[in-house]
Each structure stands twice: as C-alpha cells, then as structure tokens.
mmCIF file of C-alpha atoms in Angstrom:
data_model
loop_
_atom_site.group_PDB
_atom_site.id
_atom_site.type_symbol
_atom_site.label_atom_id
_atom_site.label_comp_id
_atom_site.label_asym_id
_atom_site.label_seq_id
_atom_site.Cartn_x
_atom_site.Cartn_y
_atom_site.Cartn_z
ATOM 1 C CA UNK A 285 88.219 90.307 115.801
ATOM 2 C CA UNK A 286 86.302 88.008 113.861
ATOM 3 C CA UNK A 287 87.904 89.110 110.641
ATOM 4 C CA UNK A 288 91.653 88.739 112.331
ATOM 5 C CA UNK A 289 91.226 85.332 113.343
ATOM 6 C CA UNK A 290 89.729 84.004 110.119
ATOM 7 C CA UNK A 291 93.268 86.114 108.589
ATOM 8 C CA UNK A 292 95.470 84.170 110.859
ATOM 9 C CA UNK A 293 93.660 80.505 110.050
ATOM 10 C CA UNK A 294 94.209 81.562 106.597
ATOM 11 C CA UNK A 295 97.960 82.582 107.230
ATOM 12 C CA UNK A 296 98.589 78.945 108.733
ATOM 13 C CA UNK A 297 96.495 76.846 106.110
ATOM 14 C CA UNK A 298 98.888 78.582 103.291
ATOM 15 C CA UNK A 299 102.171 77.764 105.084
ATOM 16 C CA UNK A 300 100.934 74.411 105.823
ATOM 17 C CA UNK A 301 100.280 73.909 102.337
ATOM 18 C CA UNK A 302 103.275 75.357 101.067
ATOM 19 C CA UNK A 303 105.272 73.156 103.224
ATOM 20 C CA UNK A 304 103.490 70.083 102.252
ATOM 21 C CA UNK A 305 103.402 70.444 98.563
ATOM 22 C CA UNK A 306 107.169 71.352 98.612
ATOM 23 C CA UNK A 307 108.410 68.929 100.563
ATOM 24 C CA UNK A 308 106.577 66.706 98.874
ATOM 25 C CA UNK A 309 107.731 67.768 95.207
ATOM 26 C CA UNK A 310 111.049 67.990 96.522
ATOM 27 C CA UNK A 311 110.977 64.225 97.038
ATOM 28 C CA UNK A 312 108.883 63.150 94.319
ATOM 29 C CA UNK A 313 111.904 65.103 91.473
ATOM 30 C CA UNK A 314 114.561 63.900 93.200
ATOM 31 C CA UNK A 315 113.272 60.286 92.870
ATOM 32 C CA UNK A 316 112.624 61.101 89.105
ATOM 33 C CA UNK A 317 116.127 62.938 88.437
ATOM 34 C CA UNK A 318 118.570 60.708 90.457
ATOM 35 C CA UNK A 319 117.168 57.468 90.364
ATOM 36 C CA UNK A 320 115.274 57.528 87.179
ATOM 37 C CA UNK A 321 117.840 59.482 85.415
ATOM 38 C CA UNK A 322 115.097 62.635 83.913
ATOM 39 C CA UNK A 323 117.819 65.703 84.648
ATOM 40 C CA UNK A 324 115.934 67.764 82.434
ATOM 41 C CA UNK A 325 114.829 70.475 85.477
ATOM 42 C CA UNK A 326 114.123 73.963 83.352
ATOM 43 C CA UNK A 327 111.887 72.370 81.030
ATOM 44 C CA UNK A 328 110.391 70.341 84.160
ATOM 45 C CA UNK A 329 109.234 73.514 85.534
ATOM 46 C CA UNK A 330 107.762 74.928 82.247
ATOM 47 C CA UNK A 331 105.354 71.420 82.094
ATOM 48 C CA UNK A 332 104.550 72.698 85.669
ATOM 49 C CA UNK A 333 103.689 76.122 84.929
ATOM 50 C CA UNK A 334 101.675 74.904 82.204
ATOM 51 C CA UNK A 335 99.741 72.286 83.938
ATOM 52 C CA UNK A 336 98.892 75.294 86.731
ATOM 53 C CA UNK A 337 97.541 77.626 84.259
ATOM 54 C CA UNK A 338 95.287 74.693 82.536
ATOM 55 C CA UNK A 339 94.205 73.846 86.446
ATOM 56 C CA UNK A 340 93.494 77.470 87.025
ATOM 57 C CA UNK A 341 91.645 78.239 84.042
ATOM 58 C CA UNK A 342 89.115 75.143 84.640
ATOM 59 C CA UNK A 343 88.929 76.472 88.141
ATOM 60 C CA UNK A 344 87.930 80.025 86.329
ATOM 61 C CA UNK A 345 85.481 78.422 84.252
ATOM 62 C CA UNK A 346 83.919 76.559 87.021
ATOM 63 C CA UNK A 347 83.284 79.672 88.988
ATOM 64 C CA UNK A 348 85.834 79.166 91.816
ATOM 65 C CA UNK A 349 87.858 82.595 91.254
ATOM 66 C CA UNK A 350 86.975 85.975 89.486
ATOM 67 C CA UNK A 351 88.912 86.534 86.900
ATOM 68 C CA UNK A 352 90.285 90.492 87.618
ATOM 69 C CA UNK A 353 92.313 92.457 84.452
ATOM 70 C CA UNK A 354 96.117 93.614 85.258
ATOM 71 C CA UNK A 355 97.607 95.495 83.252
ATOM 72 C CA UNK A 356 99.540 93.171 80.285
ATOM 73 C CA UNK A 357 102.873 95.195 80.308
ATOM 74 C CA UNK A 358 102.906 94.523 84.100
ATOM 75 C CA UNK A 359 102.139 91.016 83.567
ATOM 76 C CA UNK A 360 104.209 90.128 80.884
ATOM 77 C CA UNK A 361 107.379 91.843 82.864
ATOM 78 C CA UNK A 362 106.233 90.226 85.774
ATOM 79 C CA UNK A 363 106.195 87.114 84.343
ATOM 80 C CA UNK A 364 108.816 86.791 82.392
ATOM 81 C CA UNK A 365 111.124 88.413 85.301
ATOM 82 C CA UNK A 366 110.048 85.068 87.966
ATOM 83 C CA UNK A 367 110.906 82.710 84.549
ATOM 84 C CA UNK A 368 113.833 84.546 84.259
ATOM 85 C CA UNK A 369 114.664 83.857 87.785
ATOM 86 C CA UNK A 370 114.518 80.385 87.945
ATOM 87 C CA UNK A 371 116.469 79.871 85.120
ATOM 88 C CA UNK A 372 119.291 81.783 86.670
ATOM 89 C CA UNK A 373 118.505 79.891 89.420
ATOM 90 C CA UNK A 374 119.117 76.494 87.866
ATOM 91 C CA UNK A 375 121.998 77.548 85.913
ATOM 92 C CA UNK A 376 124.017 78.951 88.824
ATOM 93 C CA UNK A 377 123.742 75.290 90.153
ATOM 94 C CA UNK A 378 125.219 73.887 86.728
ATOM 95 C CA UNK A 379 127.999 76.262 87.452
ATOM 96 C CA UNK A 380 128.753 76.484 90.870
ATOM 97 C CA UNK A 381 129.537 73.833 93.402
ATOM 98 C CA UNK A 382 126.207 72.580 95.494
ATOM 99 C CA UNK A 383 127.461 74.247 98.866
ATOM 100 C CA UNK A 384 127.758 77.801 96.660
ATOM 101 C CA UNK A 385 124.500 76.956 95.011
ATOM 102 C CA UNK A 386 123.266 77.034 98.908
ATOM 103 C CA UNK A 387 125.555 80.273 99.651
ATOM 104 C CA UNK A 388 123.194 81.232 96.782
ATOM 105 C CA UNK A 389 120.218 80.558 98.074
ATOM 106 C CA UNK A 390 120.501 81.553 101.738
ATOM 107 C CA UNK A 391 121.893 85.181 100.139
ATOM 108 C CA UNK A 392 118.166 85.861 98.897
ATOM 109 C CA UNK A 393 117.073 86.906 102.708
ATOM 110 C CA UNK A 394 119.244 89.712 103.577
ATOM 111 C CA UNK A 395 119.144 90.816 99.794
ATOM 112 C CA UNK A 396 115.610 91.104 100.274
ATOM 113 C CA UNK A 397 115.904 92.832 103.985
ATOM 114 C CA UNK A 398 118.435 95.211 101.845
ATOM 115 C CA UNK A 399 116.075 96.008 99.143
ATOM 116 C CA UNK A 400 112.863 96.131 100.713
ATOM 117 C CA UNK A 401 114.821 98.731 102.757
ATOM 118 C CA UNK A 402 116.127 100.806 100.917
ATOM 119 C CA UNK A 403 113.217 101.211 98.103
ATOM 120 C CA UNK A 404 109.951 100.785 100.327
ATOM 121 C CA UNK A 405 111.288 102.056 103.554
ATOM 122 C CA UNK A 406 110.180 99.190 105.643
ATOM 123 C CA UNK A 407 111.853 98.158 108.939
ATOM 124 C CA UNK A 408 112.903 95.835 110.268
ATOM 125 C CA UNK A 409 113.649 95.513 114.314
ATOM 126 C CA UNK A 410 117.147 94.182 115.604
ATOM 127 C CA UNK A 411 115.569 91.082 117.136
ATOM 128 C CA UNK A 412 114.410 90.004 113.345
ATOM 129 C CA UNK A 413 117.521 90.689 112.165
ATOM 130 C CA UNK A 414 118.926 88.792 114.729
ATOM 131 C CA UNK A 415 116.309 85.483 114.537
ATOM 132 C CA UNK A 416 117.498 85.540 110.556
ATOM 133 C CA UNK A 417 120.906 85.585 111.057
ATOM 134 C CA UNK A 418 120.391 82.475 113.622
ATOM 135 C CA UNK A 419 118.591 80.700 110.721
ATOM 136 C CA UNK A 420 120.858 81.398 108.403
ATOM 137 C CA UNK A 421 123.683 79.971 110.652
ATOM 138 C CA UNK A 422 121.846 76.749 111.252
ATOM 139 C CA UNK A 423 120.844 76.364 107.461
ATOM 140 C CA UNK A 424 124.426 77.093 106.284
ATOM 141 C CA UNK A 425 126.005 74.536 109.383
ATOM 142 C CA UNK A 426 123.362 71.479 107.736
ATOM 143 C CA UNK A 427 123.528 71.879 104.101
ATOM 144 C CA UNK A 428 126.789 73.642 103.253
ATOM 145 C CA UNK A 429 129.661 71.126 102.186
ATOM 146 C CA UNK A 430 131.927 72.718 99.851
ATOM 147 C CA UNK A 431 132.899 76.717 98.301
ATOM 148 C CA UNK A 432 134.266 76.391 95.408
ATOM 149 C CA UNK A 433 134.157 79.704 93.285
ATOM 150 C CA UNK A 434 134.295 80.434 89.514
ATOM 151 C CA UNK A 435 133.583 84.114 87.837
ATOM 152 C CA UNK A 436 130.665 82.812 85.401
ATOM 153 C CA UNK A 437 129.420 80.709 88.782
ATOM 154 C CA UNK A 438 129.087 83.667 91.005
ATOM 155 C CA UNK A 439 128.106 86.041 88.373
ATOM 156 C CA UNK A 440 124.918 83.733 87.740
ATOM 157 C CA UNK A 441 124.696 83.344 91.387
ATOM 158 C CA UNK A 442 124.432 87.381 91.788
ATOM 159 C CA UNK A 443 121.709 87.379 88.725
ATOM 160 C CA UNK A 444 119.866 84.604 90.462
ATOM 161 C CA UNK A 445 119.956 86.408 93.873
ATOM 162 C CA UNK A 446 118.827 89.747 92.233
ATOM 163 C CA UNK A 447 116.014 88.381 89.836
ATOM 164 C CA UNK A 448 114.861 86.077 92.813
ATOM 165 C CA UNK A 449 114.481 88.971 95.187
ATOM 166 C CA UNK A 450 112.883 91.492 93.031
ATOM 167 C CA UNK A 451 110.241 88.861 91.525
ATOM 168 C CA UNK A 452 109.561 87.636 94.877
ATOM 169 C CA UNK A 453 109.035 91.556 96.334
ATOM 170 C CA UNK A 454 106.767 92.346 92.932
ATOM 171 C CA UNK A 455 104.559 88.800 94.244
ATOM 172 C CA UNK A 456 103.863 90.399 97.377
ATOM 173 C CA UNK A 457 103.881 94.446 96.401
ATOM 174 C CA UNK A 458 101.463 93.789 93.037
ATOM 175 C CA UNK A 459 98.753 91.762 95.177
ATOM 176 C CA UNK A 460 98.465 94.417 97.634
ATOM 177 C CA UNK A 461 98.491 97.463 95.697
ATOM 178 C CA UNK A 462 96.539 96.472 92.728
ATOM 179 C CA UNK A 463 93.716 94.736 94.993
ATOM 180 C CA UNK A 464 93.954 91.204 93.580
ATOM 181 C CA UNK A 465 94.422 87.652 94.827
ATOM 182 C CA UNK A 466 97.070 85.558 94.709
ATOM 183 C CA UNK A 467 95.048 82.967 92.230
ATOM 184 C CA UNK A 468 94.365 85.920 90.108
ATOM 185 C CA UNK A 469 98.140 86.983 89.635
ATOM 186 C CA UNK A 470 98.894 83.187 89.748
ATOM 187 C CA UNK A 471 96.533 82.940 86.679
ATOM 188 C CA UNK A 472 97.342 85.707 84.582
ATOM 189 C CA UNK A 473 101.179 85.464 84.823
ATOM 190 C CA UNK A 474 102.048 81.686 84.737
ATOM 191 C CA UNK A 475 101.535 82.153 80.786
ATOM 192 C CA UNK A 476 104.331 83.953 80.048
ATOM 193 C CA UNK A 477 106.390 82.181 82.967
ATOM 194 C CA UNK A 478 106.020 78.958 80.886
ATOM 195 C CA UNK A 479 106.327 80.360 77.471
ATOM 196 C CA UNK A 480 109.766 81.689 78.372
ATOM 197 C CA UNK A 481 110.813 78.647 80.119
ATOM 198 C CA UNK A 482 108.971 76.339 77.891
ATOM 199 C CA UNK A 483 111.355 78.184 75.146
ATOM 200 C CA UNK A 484 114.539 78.292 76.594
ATOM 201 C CA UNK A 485 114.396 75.066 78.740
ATOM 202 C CA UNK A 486 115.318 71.891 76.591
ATOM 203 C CA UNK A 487 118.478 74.231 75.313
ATOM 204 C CA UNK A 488 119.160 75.524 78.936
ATOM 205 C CA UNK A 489 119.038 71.579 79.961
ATOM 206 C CA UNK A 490 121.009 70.249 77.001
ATOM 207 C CA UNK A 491 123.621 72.952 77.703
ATOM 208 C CA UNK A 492 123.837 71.790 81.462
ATOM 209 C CA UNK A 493 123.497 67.792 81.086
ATOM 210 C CA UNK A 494 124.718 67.380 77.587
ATOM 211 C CA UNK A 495 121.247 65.288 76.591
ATOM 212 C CA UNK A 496 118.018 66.256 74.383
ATOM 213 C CA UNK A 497 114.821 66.228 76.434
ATOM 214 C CA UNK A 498 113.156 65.133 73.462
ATOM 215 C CA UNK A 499 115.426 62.251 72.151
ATOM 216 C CA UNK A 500 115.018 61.076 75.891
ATOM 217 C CA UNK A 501 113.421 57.665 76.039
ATOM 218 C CA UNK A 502 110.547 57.834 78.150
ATOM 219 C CA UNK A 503 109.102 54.622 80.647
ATOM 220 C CA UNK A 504 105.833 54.602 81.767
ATOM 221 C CA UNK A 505 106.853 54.879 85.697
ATOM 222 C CA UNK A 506 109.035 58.365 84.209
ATOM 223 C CA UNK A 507 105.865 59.458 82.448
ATOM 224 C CA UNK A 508 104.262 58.794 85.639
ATOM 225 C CA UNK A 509 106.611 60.754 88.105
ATOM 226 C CA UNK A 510 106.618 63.919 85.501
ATOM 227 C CA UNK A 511 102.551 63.785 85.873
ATOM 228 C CA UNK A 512 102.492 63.651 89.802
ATOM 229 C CA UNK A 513 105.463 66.402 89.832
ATOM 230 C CA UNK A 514 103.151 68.383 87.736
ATOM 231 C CA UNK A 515 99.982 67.829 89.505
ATOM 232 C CA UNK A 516 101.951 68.455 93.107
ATOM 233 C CA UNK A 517 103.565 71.494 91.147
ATOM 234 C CA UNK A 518 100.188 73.411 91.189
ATOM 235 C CA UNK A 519 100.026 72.931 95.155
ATOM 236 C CA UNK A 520 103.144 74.398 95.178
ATOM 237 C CA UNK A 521 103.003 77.399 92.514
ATOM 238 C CA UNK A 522 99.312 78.515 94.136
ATOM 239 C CA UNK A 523 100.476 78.287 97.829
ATOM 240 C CA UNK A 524 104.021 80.264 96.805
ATOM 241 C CA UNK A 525 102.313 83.398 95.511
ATOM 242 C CA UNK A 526 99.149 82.764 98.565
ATOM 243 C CA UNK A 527 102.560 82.840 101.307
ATOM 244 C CA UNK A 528 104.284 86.061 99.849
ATOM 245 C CA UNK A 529 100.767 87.668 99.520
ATOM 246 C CA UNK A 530 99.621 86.920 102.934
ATOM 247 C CA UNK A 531 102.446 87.487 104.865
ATOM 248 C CA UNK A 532 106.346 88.375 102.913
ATOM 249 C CA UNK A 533 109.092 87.911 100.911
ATOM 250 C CA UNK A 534 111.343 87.367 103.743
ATOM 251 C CA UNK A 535 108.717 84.979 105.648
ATOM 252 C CA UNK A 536 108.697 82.743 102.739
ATOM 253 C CA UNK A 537 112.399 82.531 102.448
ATOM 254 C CA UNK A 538 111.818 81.675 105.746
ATOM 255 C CA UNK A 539 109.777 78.901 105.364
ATOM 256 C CA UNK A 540 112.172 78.203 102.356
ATOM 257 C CA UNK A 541 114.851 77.317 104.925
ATOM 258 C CA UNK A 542 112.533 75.508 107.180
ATOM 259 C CA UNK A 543 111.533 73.049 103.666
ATOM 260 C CA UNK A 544 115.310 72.582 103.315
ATOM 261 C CA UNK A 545 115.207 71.364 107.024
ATOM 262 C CA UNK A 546 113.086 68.935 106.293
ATOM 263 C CA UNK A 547 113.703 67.674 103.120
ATOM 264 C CA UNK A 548 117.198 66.822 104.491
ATOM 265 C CA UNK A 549 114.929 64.915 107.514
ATOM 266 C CA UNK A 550 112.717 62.950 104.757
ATOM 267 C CA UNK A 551 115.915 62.584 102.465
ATOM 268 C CA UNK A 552 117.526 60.736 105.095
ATOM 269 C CA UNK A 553 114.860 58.485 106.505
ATOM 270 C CA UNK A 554 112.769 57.497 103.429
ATOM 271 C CA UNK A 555 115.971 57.940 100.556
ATOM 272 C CA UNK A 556 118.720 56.900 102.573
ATOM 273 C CA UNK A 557 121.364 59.866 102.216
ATOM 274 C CA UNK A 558 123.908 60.769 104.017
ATOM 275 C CA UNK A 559 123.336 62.359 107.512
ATOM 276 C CA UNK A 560 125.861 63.545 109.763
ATOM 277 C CA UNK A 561 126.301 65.192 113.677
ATOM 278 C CA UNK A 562 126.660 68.236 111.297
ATOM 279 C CA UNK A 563 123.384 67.977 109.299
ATOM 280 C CA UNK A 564 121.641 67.606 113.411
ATOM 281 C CA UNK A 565 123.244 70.467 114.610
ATOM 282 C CA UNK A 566 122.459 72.984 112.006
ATOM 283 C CA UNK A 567 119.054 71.727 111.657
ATOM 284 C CA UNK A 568 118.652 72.566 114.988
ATOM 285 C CA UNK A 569 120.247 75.780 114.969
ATOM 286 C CA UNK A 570 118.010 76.777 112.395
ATOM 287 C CA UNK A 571 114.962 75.756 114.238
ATOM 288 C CA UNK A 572 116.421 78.218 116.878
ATOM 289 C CA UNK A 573 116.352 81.006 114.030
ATOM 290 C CA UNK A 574 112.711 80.086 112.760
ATOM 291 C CA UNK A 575 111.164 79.834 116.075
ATOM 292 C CA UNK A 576 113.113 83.109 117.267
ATOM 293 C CA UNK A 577 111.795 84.814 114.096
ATOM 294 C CA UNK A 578 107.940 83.421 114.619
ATOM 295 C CA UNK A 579 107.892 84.704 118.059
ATOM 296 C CA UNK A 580 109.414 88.301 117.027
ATOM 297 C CA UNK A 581 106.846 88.466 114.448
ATOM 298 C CA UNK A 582 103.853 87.535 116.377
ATOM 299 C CA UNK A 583 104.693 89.886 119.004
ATOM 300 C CA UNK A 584 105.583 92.736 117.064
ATOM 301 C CA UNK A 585 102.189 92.115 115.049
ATOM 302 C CA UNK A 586 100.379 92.302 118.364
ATOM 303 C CA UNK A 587 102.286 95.908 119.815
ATOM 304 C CA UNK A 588 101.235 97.122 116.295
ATOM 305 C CA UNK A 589 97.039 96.248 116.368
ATOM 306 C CA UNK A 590 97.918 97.469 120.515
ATOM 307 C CA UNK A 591 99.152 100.853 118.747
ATOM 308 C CA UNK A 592 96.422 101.476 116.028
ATOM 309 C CA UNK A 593 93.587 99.910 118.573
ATOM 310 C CA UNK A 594 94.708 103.119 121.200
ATOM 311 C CA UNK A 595 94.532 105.340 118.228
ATOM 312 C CA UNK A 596 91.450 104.274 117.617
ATOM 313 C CA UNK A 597 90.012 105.119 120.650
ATOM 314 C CA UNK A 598 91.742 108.465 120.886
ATOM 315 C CA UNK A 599 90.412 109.537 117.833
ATOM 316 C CA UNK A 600 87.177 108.391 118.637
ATOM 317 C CA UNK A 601 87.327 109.990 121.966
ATOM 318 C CA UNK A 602 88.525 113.423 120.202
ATOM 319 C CA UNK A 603 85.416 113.292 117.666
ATOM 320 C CA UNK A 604 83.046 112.609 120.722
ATOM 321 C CA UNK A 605 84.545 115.565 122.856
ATOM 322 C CA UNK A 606 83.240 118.429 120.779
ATOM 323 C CA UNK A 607 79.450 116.876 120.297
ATOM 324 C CA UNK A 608 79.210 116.410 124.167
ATOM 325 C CA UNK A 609 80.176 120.058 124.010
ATOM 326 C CA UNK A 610 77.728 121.393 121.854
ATOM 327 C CA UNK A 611 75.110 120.009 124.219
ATOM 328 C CA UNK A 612 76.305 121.386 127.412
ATOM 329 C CA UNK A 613 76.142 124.541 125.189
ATOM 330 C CA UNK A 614 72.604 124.081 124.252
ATOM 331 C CA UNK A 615 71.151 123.283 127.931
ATOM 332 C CA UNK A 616 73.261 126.620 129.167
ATOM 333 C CA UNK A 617 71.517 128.867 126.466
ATOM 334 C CA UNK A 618 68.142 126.965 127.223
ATOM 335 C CA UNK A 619 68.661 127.857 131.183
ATOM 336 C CA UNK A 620 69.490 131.374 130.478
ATOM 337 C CA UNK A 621 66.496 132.244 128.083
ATOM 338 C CA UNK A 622 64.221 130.757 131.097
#
C-alpha cells in the first residue's frame, strides 16, 4: 500500500512538473521569437538537448543517478527517431497553416490509441475513448482558426504524426521492458537527439525563415532568454520522458492538450493576445475531456488492483487448501494407529 501511494505522489510530482516547465518555456520562446525576433526554433532545441545532457552528466558524476548500459543500436535509433520527430514537427508548421499545424498535433492521440492497438494489443474502454474525443473537441473549438491544405504540408504533417507517435510509444515501451529510468534513457539518448538536430537545424531554420542563425546579431537580453530557455528546457526534457514512463503516451498527449489550455490562459493575461467567446468555450470543453479522462483512468486503475487483489487471495487460499489437508490426514492416521 505503502509502495502505491509513494507511486501515485510520484505520478503527480512529474505532471506537475511537466506542466510547469512547459508552460513556462512556452512563454519564455515565445517572448524570445516574437518579440525579440530569434525564429531560429530547430537549432533552439538542439542548444536544449545539449544543455540537458551536460546537466545530466554532472548529475551522473555527482552520484545522483546510476548510469545503466542500453544497447547503442537501440539508442542511436531511438534517438535519432525523437530528433527526427521534432524536426518534422517544426517543418510541418513552416508548411502548413497554424490551425493544420494544430489538426497536426491533436492527430497524435488517436494515432497513438491506433497503434498501441494494433501492435501491443492494449485496450482501451469506450468511456476513454469517449473522454478523448471530448478533449479533442474542446482543444480543436480554442485553438483551431484556419485549414488550409497543401500536399508537401500534409505529407510532413503525416511524417510528424507517425515519427511523434512511435518515438513517444518507444519512451514509454524501452523504460519498462529494459528496466531503466527515465534519467537513464534521458541521458544516454539526448546525444544523438542533439547531434542530429544540432546538424540539420541552422539549414532547417534558414530554409523556413530565410536568415543564418549564425550571422544573427545577438543582444545580451537574447543571449539571456536562449540561456533561461535552455536551463527551463532540462525541466522539460527530464519530466517528458519521467510522464510517458510513469504513466503513457496517450496521458501525456493528454497533458499536452491541457499545456495548450493554459498557455492560451497565460498568453492572454500576461502577453496580451487575442482571446475570444471561442477560445472560453473550447477551453472549457476540453477541461470536460481531461477531467472525464482522469476520472476513467483512476477508476479503471482501481477495478484492476480490485481484480489482481481477489486473485491474490484465491490463489493464496488454493495453496493453503491442500496443507490444511495434509494435516487432517496426519491426525486421522495418528487416531487409527492408537
């Protein structure tokens, strides 16, 4: 019991966090790319898988994680499929118009119901199917302005979708079968993340904003954004894999959604944007979905420790049966030799 509770507290302190640090880097890049004029978002995220992997390995050497060997081929693939990702990602927002971008990005969930179906046979009950497609609703209602399609657009989008899911099911399958924590994954595979992204970045940018991230002029308060974006970024990096690990995929899209809420909230009180009866009502919507889909989770988690605690006890009532048995045997034989 002991052991569950300290799981749950552990649960809630990594979507706490994940929330948080998101929200919060959410804010801090789009201060640095719209009002300071840094667009340069691939190679942004290569600086913050670098600085994540330099945090984690002075965390290694100071003791605070154990360093555990993966495989490298796994690694590398693993890797190099989540930088992959994210450069789809970004580039299917250069092509596409922002509401597709979000089409996108609320596609990942029932891709990853899909897959995680079909290849790991896992189920999922009509009332969480249900809860999702409320969220989805909601998120779709508050952020979704405008559909304009393109072939290259939506074939990027489809890329982003499939890389997205699959990297995001590895997270969460890799941990669990292999034994290791998400800091250990975290640590061994943001390498190769960076390295591809740190690679293909300033062309990927320069392609997509027509500027050279290194003929950009930087100011000290730019310099200073890109090192609290990087600093937030290992918050955010750590708690991602910790979320998937802990709980799923499709929870952290989840929570995705529920970061989107409220980045439209903070956007409009502390930056000013936009905010309309339509950004309200979908917002709340969605809240429907997420607090539908918390309360379908929590009580299908319960009915399932109810199940295997009354198999439990059957079993152990089973294995008792026979020894209680064998002594009513013994006293019988005893009774008859007197």
């Amino acid at each position: 019991m002991g052991e569950m509770t300290s799981f749950q507290l552990g649960v809630v302190g990594a979507l706490f966090l994940s929330v948080a640090s998101s929200v919060s880097i959410v804010i801090c890049n789009k201060a640095l790319m719209s009002n300071l004029g840094f667009p340069f978002a691939t190679t942004l995220t290569s600086w913050h898988l670098m600085v994540t992997y330099c945090t984690l390995h002075v965390a290694l050497k100071f003791n605070f994680f154990e360093n555990k060997p993966i495989d490298m081929k796994t690694v590398m693939l693993f890797g190099i499929l989540n930088g992959v990702s994210i450069g789809f990602l970004n580039l299917s927002l250069g092509f596409n118009s922002i509401g597709f971008y979000q089409m996108t990005k609320l596609a990942i969930i029932p891709f990853t119901v899909l897959l995680e179906t079909l290849f790991l046979k896992k189920q999922f009950s009509k009332n969480i199917k249900f809860a999702l497609f409320i969220l989805l609703i909601g998120v779709g209602i508050a952020s979704i302005t405008d559909l304009q399609l393109n072939f290259v657009g939506t074939v990027l989008s489809l890329l982003a979708i499939v890389t997205t899911c699959v990297g995001q099911i590895l997270t969460n399958t890799i941990q669990k079968r292999l034994n290791i924590s998400s800091t250990q994954l975290l640590y061994q595979s943001a390498p190769f993340q960076a390295a591809i992204l740190f690679v293909t970045g300033p062309f990927l940018d320069q392609y997509l904003t027509k500027q050279n991230v290194f003929a950009y002029k930087y100011s000290p308060i730019v310099v200073g954004f890109i090192v609290l974006s990087c600093l937030i970024a290992v918050s955010v990096n750590f708690s991602t894999f910790l979320v998937i690990g802990k709980t799923s995929p499709v929870t952290y899209q989840v929570l995705g959604h529920l970061k989107t809420c409220l980045v439209l909230g903070f956007g409009y009180t502390l930056l000013h944007d936009p905010f309309t009866s339509r950004n309200i009502i979908g917002i709340l919507v969605a809240i429907i979905g997420m607090g539908l889909y918390s309360y379908f989770c929590v009580n299908e988690t319960k009915r399932k420790q109810g199940d295997i605690s009354s198999l439990t006890q059957v079993k152990e009532k089973d294995t008792t049966a026979p020894l209680l048995a064998g002594k009513n045997g013994q006293v019988k034989e005893n009774n008859s030799l007197v």
